[in-house]
């Protein structure tokens, strides 16, 4: 689809001349001024249309993108989604054309792992003379109705202007004074935009994982040979069209426009004609609190020299929100990089063994987990020092950045999603999807997860392969998910390692200390539940009742089903050992998944609420009625030749269909994940993550929650 960006106004740009400010606006009888910002979303204005960085903030492109992607007044994200498809044929990211061609540069620089100066200008030079936005103004009568006759003299035009026509203006973000006269009447008004700076931090639920800005495009699969190849057809690159080097806004972190954090920011921008939103997105797939959010993140899917994200998310936000130089450690500290500081005792608040929080202990990362959140700690000396050579000795580092308070642009909102990776949610899902028995010890070691569910949620057969695997793990250094949630004893001088309540507490302390946000400015979403079949009766901030935990959907046990939505898992299993494994989620398994994860949600809600964090508990129930077993294209397309009734061609796959209540699922199944992002490194990073419908449901709840308040606390 070719997307045409058109100027809705006269092509001339009119610079808004500033007049002395008035204490209050003046309106003469019979005439007044109305106005609106026509590009209210800063990432659109920070795009450049040429590879050399020219034409940054082009009015036609910036206004056209917001005209195309902005949401209408009172419109839900689902309604916006449906309207976009009706107007354009399919849902697309506003950044797809940039990533496919590319047309120019996005607002994010993936090579430097930072937002571009064109976006940061709205933060670092918020009150600057050259920090402009685009708006339109028009004259109204004393009843607020548009004037339809006569000529108006504006202080921003070089000649009289028809009163019936809007005037396109380029105005300073800090605000400006406007004057209009018609005959003997005059009106003077001060136009003051509301500038919201929103920071997005978190894990794959916050990135938009499973919803790449450039999804896969498949070739036909309606042949017998495709059916004969089975799931392996979907692992062979020649069956889908070549993709560009980048498929997300940030390919490393799988950060997408379709994230609920991004959609909420866009919806807030669309809601008020006088509001301009600068959205800075730092969330990263796979991030844990101590592995990505406050310490550099390890990523197993990157090449060896790129295994660490350059900046912890909090540090990335501090360095970009700081309008001047960062605070430096004294020279006497004796360390190379003085921008990094140790965690303070105020942030720790008597939390001991906090370095044990860093990464879930598992075989692949045990050597990398000893962070003390300070420069030159064991993590830095043993691991990061060797990584820095790839980045020119600039990053990554252990420790926390700090900005002098007077120079920090405190965000108005900090959107947050955290905790799922800390307890190994992907491992828990893997535990229940794979067969519980019949595997040799070698197969179990290769296939089963490193972190098992807590004992109450494990397979009840104590002689099963998976139970034996978990018992072996428990005898070593690997905690189970319940240990990670509630804390565990490890022996020694400080024998207790705290659970998720301590992780969240320390994390909230760091956010308040480093970003200066009040607890009420931290807007934290509860993880939604894609398993239940019935609406809940309990308060959304409370744990589910036993009856609510039991109301889940489950597939038949021990059935090898070529039509299963989870067959995609088989693409990552060697066929010689996994050909006959049943891949499904039974009702009992679904109850155990739900029970384990609800334990985390209870700790999250309790800890956040106690600290005064703005906890949006209602997102817990956002997906009820949109279960993973619902909707079209559950099976792989070539399964039709084996009896499936639905579809033949992989090329018919629509990654972003509009789904109404009761019409389909709000999460990606394993099959969905393979279809939308086929690559051996990414094909199975998206199961059980929201699709666009799911992110829209979350965004609507968060928006309604914020709209019910009086705005961000000071």
mmCIF file of C-alpha atoms in Angstrom, residues 157-418:
data_model
loop_
_atom_site.group_PDB
_atom_site.id
_atom_site.type_symbol
_atom_site.label_atom_id
_atom_site.label_comp_id
_atom_site.label_asym_id
_atom_site.label_seq_id
_atom_site.Cartn_x
_atom_site.Cartn_y
_atom_site.Cartn_z
ATOM 1 C CA UNK A 157 0.687 36.812 8.102
ATOM 2 C CA UNK A 158 2.098 39.346 5.718
ATOM 3 C CA UNK A 159 -1.295 40.356 4.335
ATOM 4 C CA UNK A 160 -4.958 40.177 5.342
ATOM 5 C CA UNK A 161 -6.290 36.625 5.480
ATOM 6 C CA UNK A 162 -9.864 35.427 4.843
ATOM 7 C CA UNK A 163 -11.441 35.064 8.287
ATOM 8 C CA UNK A 164 -13.165 31.869 7.190
ATOM 9 C CA UNK A 165 -9.835 30.134 6.543
ATOM 10 C CA UNK A 166 -7.471 28.517 9.028
ATOM 11 C CA UNK A 167 -3.940 29.847 9.315
ATOM 12 C CA UNK A 168 -1.127 27.236 9.487
ATOM 13 C CA UNK A 169 1.568 28.359 11.901
ATOM 14 C CA UNK A 170 4.907 27.198 13.199
ATOM 15 C CA UNK A 171 5.053 28.060 16.883
ATOM 16 C CA UNK A 172 7.453 27.580 19.727
ATOM 17 C CA UNK A 173 6.770 24.650 22.028
ATOM 18 C CA UNK A 174 6.970 26.912 25.082
ATOM 19 C CA UNK A 175 4.021 28.940 23.785
ATOM 20 C CA UNK A 176 3.481 32.258 22.062
ATOM 21 C CA UNK A 177 1.177 35.263 21.851
ATOM 22 C CA UNK A 178 -1.206 35.627 18.908
ATOM 23 C CA UNK A 179 -3.186 38.700 17.772
ATOM 24 C CA UNK A 180 -6.005 38.960 15.247
ATOM 25 C CA UNK A 181 -8.039 41.994 14.215
ATOM 26 C CA UNK A 182 -11.117 42.429 12.052
ATOM 27 C CA UNK A 183 -12.067 45.977 11.449
ATOM 28 C CA UNK A 184 -12.170 47.744 14.802
ATOM 29 C CA UNK A 185 -12.185 44.564 16.924
ATOM 30 C CA UNK A 186 -9.094 42.781 18.157
ATOM 31 C CA UNK A 187 -8.326 39.602 20.122
ATOM 32 C CA UNK A 188 -5.045 38.677 21.765
ATOM 33 C CA UNK A 189 -4.410 35.224 23.218
ATOM 34 C CA UNK A 190 -1.466 33.313 24.597
ATOM 35 C CA UNK A 191 -1.223 29.857 23.078
ATOM 36 C CA UNK A 192 0.350 27.530 25.640
ATOM 37 C CA UNK A 193 0.750 23.886 24.638
ATOM 38 C CA UNK A 194 0.606 21.204 27.319
ATOM 39 C CA UNK A 195 3.838 19.295 26.826
ATOM 40 C CA UNK A 196 3.805 15.760 28.234
ATOM 41 C CA UNK A 197 7.094 13.874 28.394
ATOM 42 C CA UNK A 198 6.425 10.147 28.752
ATOM 43 C CA UNK A 199 9.089 7.508 29.381
ATOM 44 C CA UNK A 200 8.423 3.826 28.654
ATOM 45 C CA UNK A 201 10.447 1.226 30.573
ATOM 46 C CA UNK A 202 10.007 -2.497 30.877
ATOM 47 C CA UNK A 203 10.037 -5.951 29.373
ATOM 48 C CA UNK A 204 8.642 -7.617 26.247
ATOM 49 C CA UNK A 205 5.059 -6.790 27.249
ATOM 50 C CA UNK A 206 6.128 -3.145 27.031
ATOM 51 C CA UNK A 207 8.146 -3.405 23.804
ATOM 52 C CA UNK A 208 5.387 -4.783 21.596
ATOM 53 C CA UNK A 209 7.188 -8.113 21.117
ATOM 54 C CA UNK A 210 5.436 -10.184 18.452
ATOM 55 C CA UNK A 211 4.279 -7.090 16.549
ATOM 56 C CA UNK A 212 7.211 -5.973 14.395
ATOM 57 C CA UNK A 213 6.871 -2.753 12.448
ATOM 58 C CA UNK A 214 7.787 -4.777 9.358
ATOM 59 C CA UNK A 215 6.101 -8.190 9.669
ATOM 60 C CA UNK A 216 6.971 -11.167 7.516
ATOM 61 C CA UNK A 217 5.488 -11.523 4.026
ATOM 62 C CA UNK A 218 4.988 -15.131 3.011
ATOM 63 C CA UNK A 219 4.971 -16.885 -0.330
ATOM 64 C CA UNK A 220 2.383 -19.475 -1.315
ATOM 65 C CA UNK A 221 2.222 -22.786 0.501
ATOM 66 C CA UNK A 222 -0.659 -24.475 -1.350
ATOM 67 C CA UNK A 223 1.403 -27.389 -2.612
ATOM 68 C CA UNK A 224 1.737 -30.976 -1.536
ATOM 69 C CA UNK A 225 5.463 -30.458 -1.001
ATOM 70 C CA UNK A 226 4.724 -27.764 1.580
ATOM 71 C CA UNK A 227 2.485 -30.154 3.445
ATOM 72 C CA UNK A 228 5.093 -32.889 3.234
ATOM 73 C CA UNK A 229 7.640 -30.591 4.866
ATOM 74 C CA UNK A 230 5.347 -29.974 7.849
ATOM 75 C CA UNK A 231 6.461 -27.311 10.318
ATOM 76 C CA UNK A 232 9.929 -27.235 8.797
ATOM 77 C CA UNK A 233 8.412 -25.338 5.859
ATOM 78 C CA UNK A 234 8.190 -22.344 8.182
ATOM 79 C CA UNK A 235 11.865 -22.448 9.151
ATOM 80 C CA UNK A 236 13.219 -22.152 5.608
ATOM 81 C CA UNK A 237 13.964 -18.593 4.597
ATOM 82 C CA UNK A 238 13.221 -19.118 0.901
ATOM 83 C CA UNK A 239 9.521 -19.530 1.755
ATOM 84 C CA UNK A 240 9.162 -15.928 2.889
ATOM 85 C CA UNK A 241 10.191 -12.703 1.221
ATOM 86 C CA UNK A 242 13.528 -11.227 2.182
ATOM 87 C CA UNK A 243 13.176 -8.818 5.072
ATOM 88 C CA UNK A 244 15.186 -5.637 5.625
ATOM 89 C CA UNK A 245 18.001 -5.443 8.138
ATOM 90 C CA UNK A 246 15.682 -3.918 10.744
ATOM 91 C CA UNK A 247 12.152 -5.077 11.386
ATOM 92 C CA UNK A 248 11.395 -3.128 14.536
ATOM 93 C CA UNK A 249 12.025 0.457 15.562
ATOM 94 C CA UNK A 250 14.853 -1.146 17.490
ATOM 95 C CA UNK A 251 15.771 -4.574 16.201
ATOM 96 C CA UNK A 252 17.873 -5.407 19.223
ATOM 97 C CA UNK A 253 15.065 -4.899 21.750
ATOM 98 C CA UNK A 254 12.090 -5.669 19.447
ATOM 99 C CA UNK A 255 10.595 -2.281 20.253
ATOM 100 C CA UNK A 256 7.493 -1.578 18.184
ATOM 101 C CA UNK A 257 5.053 1.235 17.430
ATOM 102 C CA UNK A 258 2.301 -1.236 18.368
ATOM 103 C CA UNK A 259 3.357 -1.464 22.022
ATOM 104 C CA UNK A 260 0.604 -0.496 24.456
ATOM 105 C CA UNK A 261 2.992 2.084 25.909
ATOM 106 C CA UNK A 262 3.382 3.705 22.497
ATOM 107 C CA UNK A 263 -0.351 3.481 21.754
ATOM 108 C CA UNK A 264 -1.249 5.021 25.126
ATOM 109 C CA UNK A 265 1.131 7.918 24.467
ATOM 110 C CA UNK A 266 -0.394 8.415 21.005
ATOM 111 C CA UNK A 267 -3.903 8.285 22.460
ATOM 112 C CA UNK A 268 -2.991 10.898 25.081
ATOM 113 C CA UNK A 269 -1.648 13.109 22.275
ATOM 114 C CA UNK A 270 -4.810 12.617 20.222
ATOM 115 C CA UNK A 271 -7.095 13.394 23.151
ATOM 116 C CA UNK A 272 -6.319 17.108 23.565
ATOM 117 C CA UNK A 273 -5.839 19.565 20.647
ATOM 118 C CA UNK A 274 -3.502 21.665 22.811
ATOM 119 C CA UNK A 275 -1.285 18.756 23.945
ATOM 120 C CA UNK A 276 2.088 17.727 22.519
ATOM 121 C CA UNK A 277 3.552 14.385 23.624
ATOM 122 C CA UNK A 278 7.220 13.448 23.581
ATOM 123 C CA UNK A 279 7.483 9.682 24.017
ATOM 124 C CA UNK A 280 10.848 8.100 24.871
ATOM 125 C CA UNK A 281 10.752 4.318 24.683
ATOM 126 C CA UNK A 282 13.437 2.193 26.369
ATOM 127 C CA UNK A 283 11.711 -1.157 27.041
ATOM 128 C CA UNK A 284 13.524 -4.272 25.847
ATOM 129 C CA UNK A 285 12.431 -7.840 25.206
ATOM 130 C CA UNK A 286 13.919 -10.210 27.780
ATOM 131 C CA UNK A 287 14.618 -7.455 30.307
ATOM 132 C CA UNK A 288 14.566 -8.195 34.009
ATOM 133 C CA UNK A 289 14.831 -5.600 36.740
ATOM 134 C CA UNK A 290 18.458 -6.588 37.368
ATOM 135 C CA UNK A 291 19.132 -7.545 33.776
ATOM 136 C CA UNK A 292 18.225 -4.625 31.569
ATOM 137 C CA UNK A 293 16.372 -2.091 33.668
ATOM 138 C CA UNK A 294 19.070 -1.130 36.197
ATOM 139 C CA UNK A 295 22.004 -3.163 34.824
ATOM 140 C CA UNK A 296 23.126 -3.821 31.219
ATOM 141 C CA UNK A 297 21.043 -6.556 29.612
ATOM 142 C CA UNK A 298 22.431 -9.809 28.279
ATOM 143 C CA UNK A 299 20.795 -11.022 25.055
ATOM 144 C CA UNK A 300 21.513 -14.524 23.875
ATOM 145 C CA UNK A 301 20.127 -13.936 20.366
ATOM 146 C CA UNK A 302 22.713 -11.292 19.432
ATOM 147 C CA UNK A 303 26.175 -11.918 17.998
ATOM 148 C CA UNK A 304 28.795 -12.510 20.666
ATOM 149 C CA UNK A 305 30.273 -9.011 20.634
ATOM 150 C CA UNK A 306 26.776 -7.454 20.818
ATOM 151 C CA UNK A 307 25.414 -9.607 23.620
ATOM 152 C CA UNK A 308 24.838 -6.643 25.947
ATOM 153 C CA UNK A 309 22.489 -3.731 25.423
ATOM 154 C CA UNK A 310 24.715 -0.639 25.742
ATOM 155 C CA UNK A 311 22.746 1.084 28.516
ATOM 156 C CA UNK A 312 20.532 -0.061 31.344
ATOM 157 C CA UNK A 313 17.085 1.405 30.703
ATOM 158 C CA UNK A 314 17.157 3.741 33.706
ATOM 159 C CA UNK A 315 20.589 5.028 32.676
ATOM 160 C CA UNK A 316 19.410 5.536 29.095
ATOM 161 C CA UNK A 317 16.531 7.651 30.388
ATOM 162 C CA UNK A 318 18.729 9.680 32.773
ATOM 163 C CA UNK A 319 21.277 10.591 30.093
ATOM 164 C CA UNK A 320 18.558 11.682 27.643
ATOM 165 C CA UNK A 321 16.410 13.584 30.151
ATOM 166 C CA UNK A 322 19.405 15.469 31.518
ATOM 167 C CA UNK A 323 19.523 18.900 29.879
ATOM 168 C CA UNK A 324 23.151 19.450 30.850
ATOM 169 C CA UNK A 325 26.224 17.420 31.831
ATOM 170 C CA UNK A 326 25.678 14.362 34.006
ATOM 171 C CA UNK A 327 26.929 14.410 37.575
ATOM 172 C CA UNK A 328 30.489 13.022 37.733
ATOM 173 C CA UNK A 329 32.169 11.081 40.515
ATOM 174 C CA UNK A 330 35.166 12.778 42.130
ATOM 175 C CA UNK A 331 38.545 12.109 40.522
ATOM 176 C CA UNK A 332 39.640 10.380 43.692
ATOM 177 C CA UNK A 333 37.309 7.494 42.890
ATOM 178 C CA UNK A 334 39.998 6.261 40.514
ATOM 179 C CA UNK A 335 37.706 4.627 37.969
ATOM 180 C CA UNK A 336 37.687 5.211 34.230
ATOM 181 C CA UNK A 337 34.098 6.268 33.600
ATOM 182 C CA UNK A 338 33.044 8.953 36.048
ATOM 183 C CA UNK A 339 29.466 9.188 34.728
ATOM 184 C CA UNK A 340 28.556 6.027 36.647
ATOM 185 C CA UNK A 341 27.904 5.980 40.391
ATOM 186 C CA UNK A 342 27.297 3.231 42.940
ATOM 187 C CA UNK A 343 23.805 2.512 44.183
ATOM 188 C CA UNK A 344 23.131 4.517 47.353
ATOM 189 C CA UNK A 345 22.165 3.226 50.772
ATOM 190 C CA UNK A 346 18.972 5.232 50.471
ATOM 191 C CA UNK A 347 18.045 3.205 47.405
ATOM 192 C CA UNK A 348 19.015 -0.082 49.071
ATOM 193 C CA UNK A 349 17.213 0.595 52.351
ATOM 194 C CA UNK A 350 18.780 -2.392 54.111
ATOM 195 C CA UNK A 351 18.171 -4.803 51.232
ATOM 196 C CA UNK A 352 21.016 -7.331 51.409
ATOM 197 C CA UNK A 353 22.153 -9.913 48.863
ATOM 198 C CA UNK A 354 20.706 -7.666 46.196
ATOM 199 C CA UNK A 355 23.411 -8.791 43.769
ATOM 200 C CA UNK A 356 21.812 -12.241 43.821
ATOM 201 C CA UNK A 357 18.826 -10.648 42.097
ATOM 202 C CA UNK A 358 20.858 -10.128 38.921
ATOM 203 C CA UNK A 359 19.525 -12.571 36.321
ATOM 204 C CA UNK A 360 17.692 -15.724 37.136
ATOM 205 C CA UNK A 361 20.517 -18.143 37.960
ATOM 206 C CA UNK A 362 20.788 -20.510 35.045
ATOM 207 C CA UNK A 363 23.509 -22.377 33.256
ATOM 208 C CA UNK A 364 24.002 -19.956 30.387
ATOM 209 C CA UNK A 365 24.370 -16.811 32.499
ATOM 210 C CA UNK A 366 25.736 -17.900 35.872
ATOM 211 C CA UNK A 367 29.119 -16.331 35.144
ATOM 212 C CA UNK A 368 27.536 -12.983 34.292
ATOM 213 C CA UNK A 369 25.271 -12.354 37.266
ATOM 214 C CA UNK A 370 27.433 -10.814 39.993
ATOM 215 C CA UNK A 371 26.519 -7.145 39.762
ATOM 216 C CA UNK A 372 26.785 -4.833 42.762
ATOM 217 C CA UNK A 373 25.293 -1.858 40.870
ATOM 218 C CA UNK A 374 28.529 0.091 41.093
ATOM 219 C CA UNK A 375 31.449 0.823 38.782
ATOM 220 C CA UNK A 376 34.264 -1.716 38.719
ATOM 221 C CA UNK A 377 32.227 -4.420 40.444
ATOM 222 C CA UNK A 378 32.847 -8.121 39.635
ATOM 223 C CA UNK A 379 30.277 -8.004 36.834
ATOM 224 C CA UNK A 380 32.070 -5.064 35.240
ATOM 225 C CA UNK A 381 35.589 -6.457 35.666
ATOM 226 C CA UNK A 382 34.832 -10.014 34.580
ATOM 227 C CA UNK A 383 32.337 -9.414 31.795
ATOM 228 C CA UNK A 384 31.634 -5.861 30.662
ATOM 229 C CA UNK A 385 35.238 -4.791 30.360
ATOM 230 C CA UNK A 386 35.723 -7.347 27.608
ATOM 231 C CA UNK A 387 32.540 -6.256 25.826
ATOM 232 C CA UNK A 388 33.432 -2.561 25.697
ATOM 233 C CA UNK A 389 36.026 -3.058 22.999
ATOM 234 C CA UNK A 390 33.267 -3.632 20.457
ATOM 235 C CA UNK A 391 31.692 -0.272 21.321
ATOM 236 C CA UNK A 392 34.920 1.732 21.350
ATOM 237 C CA UNK A 393 35.353 1.516 25.133
ATOM 238 C CA UNK A 394 32.251 3.633 25.727
ATOM 239 C CA UNK A 395 29.698 1.136 27.059
ATOM 240 C CA UNK A 396 28.294 -0.948 28.682
ATOM 241 C CA UNK A 397 29.205 -0.218 32.314
ATOM 242 C CA UNK A 398 27.898 -1.292 35.672
ATOM 243 C CA UNK A 399 26.572 1.399 38.007
ATOM 244 C CA UNK A 400 23.927 4.116 37.822
ATOM 245 C CA UNK A 401 23.956 7.526 36.154
ATOM 246 C CA UNK A 402 22.895 10.705 37.916
ATOM 247 C CA UNK A 403 21.732 14.119 36.713
ATOM 248 C CA UNK A 404 21.744 17.293 38.833
ATOM 249 C CA UNK A 405 18.161 17.949 39.861
ATOM 250 C CA UNK A 406 18.058 21.420 38.334
ATOM 251 C CA UNK A 407 19.046 19.983 34.940
ATOM 252 C CA UNK A 408 16.740 16.952 34.857
ATOM 253 C CA UNK A 409 13.552 17.184 32.825
ATOM 254 C CA UNK A 410 11.414 15.003 35.090
ATOM 255 C CA UNK A 411 9.016 12.913 32.987
ATOM 256 C CA UNK A 412 5.331 13.568 33.498
ATOM 257 C CA UNK A 413 4.583 9.850 33.327
ATOM 258 C CA UNK A 414 6.762 6.777 33.513
ATOM 259 C CA UNK A 415 5.019 3.755 31.987
ATOM 260 C CA UNK A 416 6.280 0.494 33.459
ATOM 261 C CA UNK A 417 5.900 -3.261 32.943
ATOM 262 C CA UNK A 418 8.278 -5.464 34.942
#
